[in-house]
mmCIF file of N, CA and C in Angstrom:
data_model
loop_
_atom_site.group_PDB
_atom_site.id
_atom_site.type_symbol
_atom_site.label_atom_id
_atom_site.label_comp_id
_atom_site.label_asym_id
_atom_site.label_seq_id
_atom_site.Cartn_x
_atom_site.Cartn_y
_atom_site.Cartn_z
ATOM 1 N N UNK A 76 -14.361 16.846 28.751
ATOM 2 C CA UNK A 76 -13.221 15.941 28.899
ATOM 3 C C UNK A 76 -12.893 15.270 27.564
ATOM 4 N N UNK A 77 -13.910 14.707 26.929
ATOM 5 C CA UNK A 77 -13.690 14.038 25.649
ATOM 6 C C UNK A 77 -13.107 14.977 24.598
ATOM 7 N N UNK A 78 -13.570 16.214 24.605
ATOM 8 C CA UNK A 78 -13.074 17.190 23.626
ATOM 9 C C UNK A 78 -11.568 17.402 23.779
ATOM 10 N N UNK A 79 -11.112 17.486 25.019
ATOM 11 C CA UNK A 79 -9.682 17.679 25.282
ATOM 12 C C UNK A 79 -8.892 16.489 24.744
ATOM 13 N N UNK A 80 -9.382 15.290 25.014
ATOM 14 C CA UNK A 80 -8.702 14.081 24.539
ATOM 15 C C UNK A 80 -8.639 14.084 23.010
ATOM 16 N N UNK A 81 -9.742 14.449 22.373
ATOM 17 C CA UNK A 81 -9.781 14.484 20.901
ATOM 18 C C UNK A 81 -8.770 15.472 20.349
ATOM 19 N N UNK A 82 -8.716 16.672 20.932
ATOM 20 C CA UNK A 82 -7.777 17.668 20.423
ATOM 21 C C UNK A 82 -6.341 17.222 20.678
ATOM 22 N N UNK A 83 -6.089 16.590 21.816
ATOM 23 C CA UNK A 83 -4.755 16.066 22.097
ATOM 24 C C UNK A 83 -4.338 15.043 21.054
ATOM 25 N N UNK A 84 -5.253 14.154 20.674
ATOM 26 C CA UNK A 84 -4.951 13.148 19.657
ATOM 27 C C UNK A 84 -4.658 13.812 18.320
ATOM 28 N N UNK A 85 -5.429 14.851 17.982
ATOM 29 C CA UNK A 85 -5.182 15.583 16.732
ATOM 30 C C UNK A 85 -3.795 16.201 16.748
ATOM 31 N N UNK A 86 -3.453 16.841 17.862
ATOM 32 C CA UNK A 86 -2.140 17.485 17.987
ATOM 33 C C UNK A 86 -1.035 16.441 17.853
ATOM 34 N N UNK A 87 -1.208 15.298 18.515
ATOM 35 C CA UNK A 87 -0.206 14.235 18.434
ATOM 36 C C UNK A 87 -0.033 13.751 17.004
ATOM 37 N N UNK A 88 -1.142 13.595 16.279
ATOM 38 C CA UNK A 88 -1.065 13.155 14.880
ATOM 39 C C UNK A 88 -0.307 14.169 14.042
ATOM 40 N N UNK A 89 -0.620 15.445 14.239
ATOM 41 C CA UNK A 89 0.049 16.505 13.483
ATOM 42 C C UNK A 89 1.539 16.515 13.823
ATOM 43 N N UNK A 90 1.851 16.417 15.113
ATOM 44 C CA UNK A 90 3.249 16.400 15.533
ATOM 45 C C UNK A 90 3.986 15.222 14.918
ATOM 46 N N UNK A 91 3.341 14.047 14.911
ATOM 47 C CA UNK A 91 3.969 12.862 14.350
ATOM 48 C C UNK A 91 4.279 13.072 12.870
ATOM 49 N N UNK A 92 3.337 13.702 12.146
ATOM 50 C CA UNK A 92 3.565 13.997 10.726
ATOM 51 C C UNK A 92 4.753 14.934 10.572
ATOM 52 N N UNK A 93 4.799 15.987 11.395
ATOM 53 C CA UNK A 93 5.893 16.947 11.322
ATOM 54 C C UNK A 93 7.222 16.281 11.634
ATOM 55 N N UNK A 94 7.237 15.419 12.649
ATOM 56 C CA UNK A 94 8.467 14.725 13.024
ATOM 57 C C UNK A 94 8.932 13.830 11.884
ATOM 58 N N UNK A 95 8.015 13.073 11.276
ATOM 59 C CA UNK A 95 8.402 12.184 10.185
ATOM 60 C C UNK A 95 8.914 12.990 8.992
ATOM 61 N N UNK A 96 8.299 14.154 8.728
ATOM 62 C CA UNK A 96 8.788 15.030 7.658
ATOM 63 C C UNK A 96 10.196 15.498 7.991
ATOM 64 N N UNK A 97 10.407 15.931 9.231
ATOM 65 C CA UNK A 97 11.705 16.435 9.671
ATOM 66 C C UNK A 97 12.769 15.352 9.537
ATOM 67 N N UNK A 98 12.427 14.130 9.985
ATOM 68 C CA UNK A 98 13.368 13.010 9.889
ATOM 69 C C UNK A 98 13.679 12.732 8.428
ATOM 70 N N UNK A 99 12.659 12.764 7.574
ATOM 71 C CA UNK A 99 12.848 12.519 6.141
ATOM 72 C C UNK A 99 13.791 13.559 5.546
ATOM 73 N N UNK A 100 13.570 14.824 5.893
ATOM 74 C CA UNK A 100 14.429 15.897 5.385
ATOM 75 C C UNK A 100 15.862 15.674 5.859
ATOM 76 N N UNK A 101 16.027 15.316 7.133
ATOM 77 C CA UNK A 101 17.372 15.065 7.667
ATOM 78 C C UNK A 101 18.036 13.919 6.909
ATOM 79 N N UNK A 102 17.276 12.851 6.632
ATOM 80 C CA UNK A 102 17.821 11.718 5.884
ATOM 81 C C UNK A 102 18.240 12.149 4.492
ATOM 82 N N UNK A 103 17.407 12.942 3.838
ATOM 83 C CA UNK A 103 17.719 13.433 2.492
ATOM 84 C C UNK A 103 19.018 14.240 2.522
ATOM 85 N N UNK A 104 19.147 15.127 3.493
ATOM 86 C CA UNK A 104 20.363 15.930 3.621
ATOM 87 C C UNK A 104 21.561 15.023 3.848
ATOM 88 N N UNK A 105 21.378 14.001 4.676
ATOM 89 C CA UNK A 105 22.457 13.069 4.978
ATOM 90 C C UNK A 105 22.900 12.354 3.703
ATOM 91 N N UNK A 106 21.939 11.939 2.881
ATOM 92 C CA UNK A 106 22.272 11.270 1.621
ATOM 93 C C UNK A 106 23.038 12.221 0.702
ATOM 94 N N UNK A 107 22.615 13.470 0.662
ATOM 95 C CA UNK A 107 23.312 14.457 -0.164
ATOM 96 C C UNK A 107 24.741 14.614 0.336
ATOM 97 N N UNK A 108 24.918 14.736 1.653
ATOM 98 C CA UNK A 108 26.259 14.870 2.229
ATOM 99 C C UNK A 108 27.111 13.652 1.895
ATOM 100 N N UNK A 109 26.513 12.473 1.954
ATOM 101 C CA UNK A 109 27.248 11.252 1.634
ATOM 102 C C UNK A 109 27.736 11.280 0.196
ATOM 103 N N UNK A 110 26.859 11.666 -0.723
ATOM 104 C CA UNK A 110 27.236 11.659 -2.139
ATOM 105 C C UNK A 110 28.325 12.691 -2.414
ATOM 106 N N UNK A 111 28.323 13.791 -1.670
ATOM 107 C CA UNK A 111 29.388 14.793 -1.823
ATOM 108 C C UNK A 111 30.703 14.231 -1.277
ATOM 109 N N UNK A 112 30.609 13.505 -0.158
ATOM 110 C CA UNK A 112 31.805 12.984 0.506
ATOM 111 C C UNK A 112 32.520 11.947 -0.367
ATOM 112 N N UNK A 113 31.750 11.160 -1.107
ATOM 113 C CA UNK A 113 32.391 10.091 -1.893
ATOM 114 C C UNK A 113 32.610 10.492 -3.348
#
């Protein structure tokens, strides 16, 4: 049981990192689009 919980926490941490990277990339693209627009 504990092993499953541990692996779930690891997966969640990895997912959170991926999501934050994805959001960061989206923000960067948005900034680039803004600078092109103005």
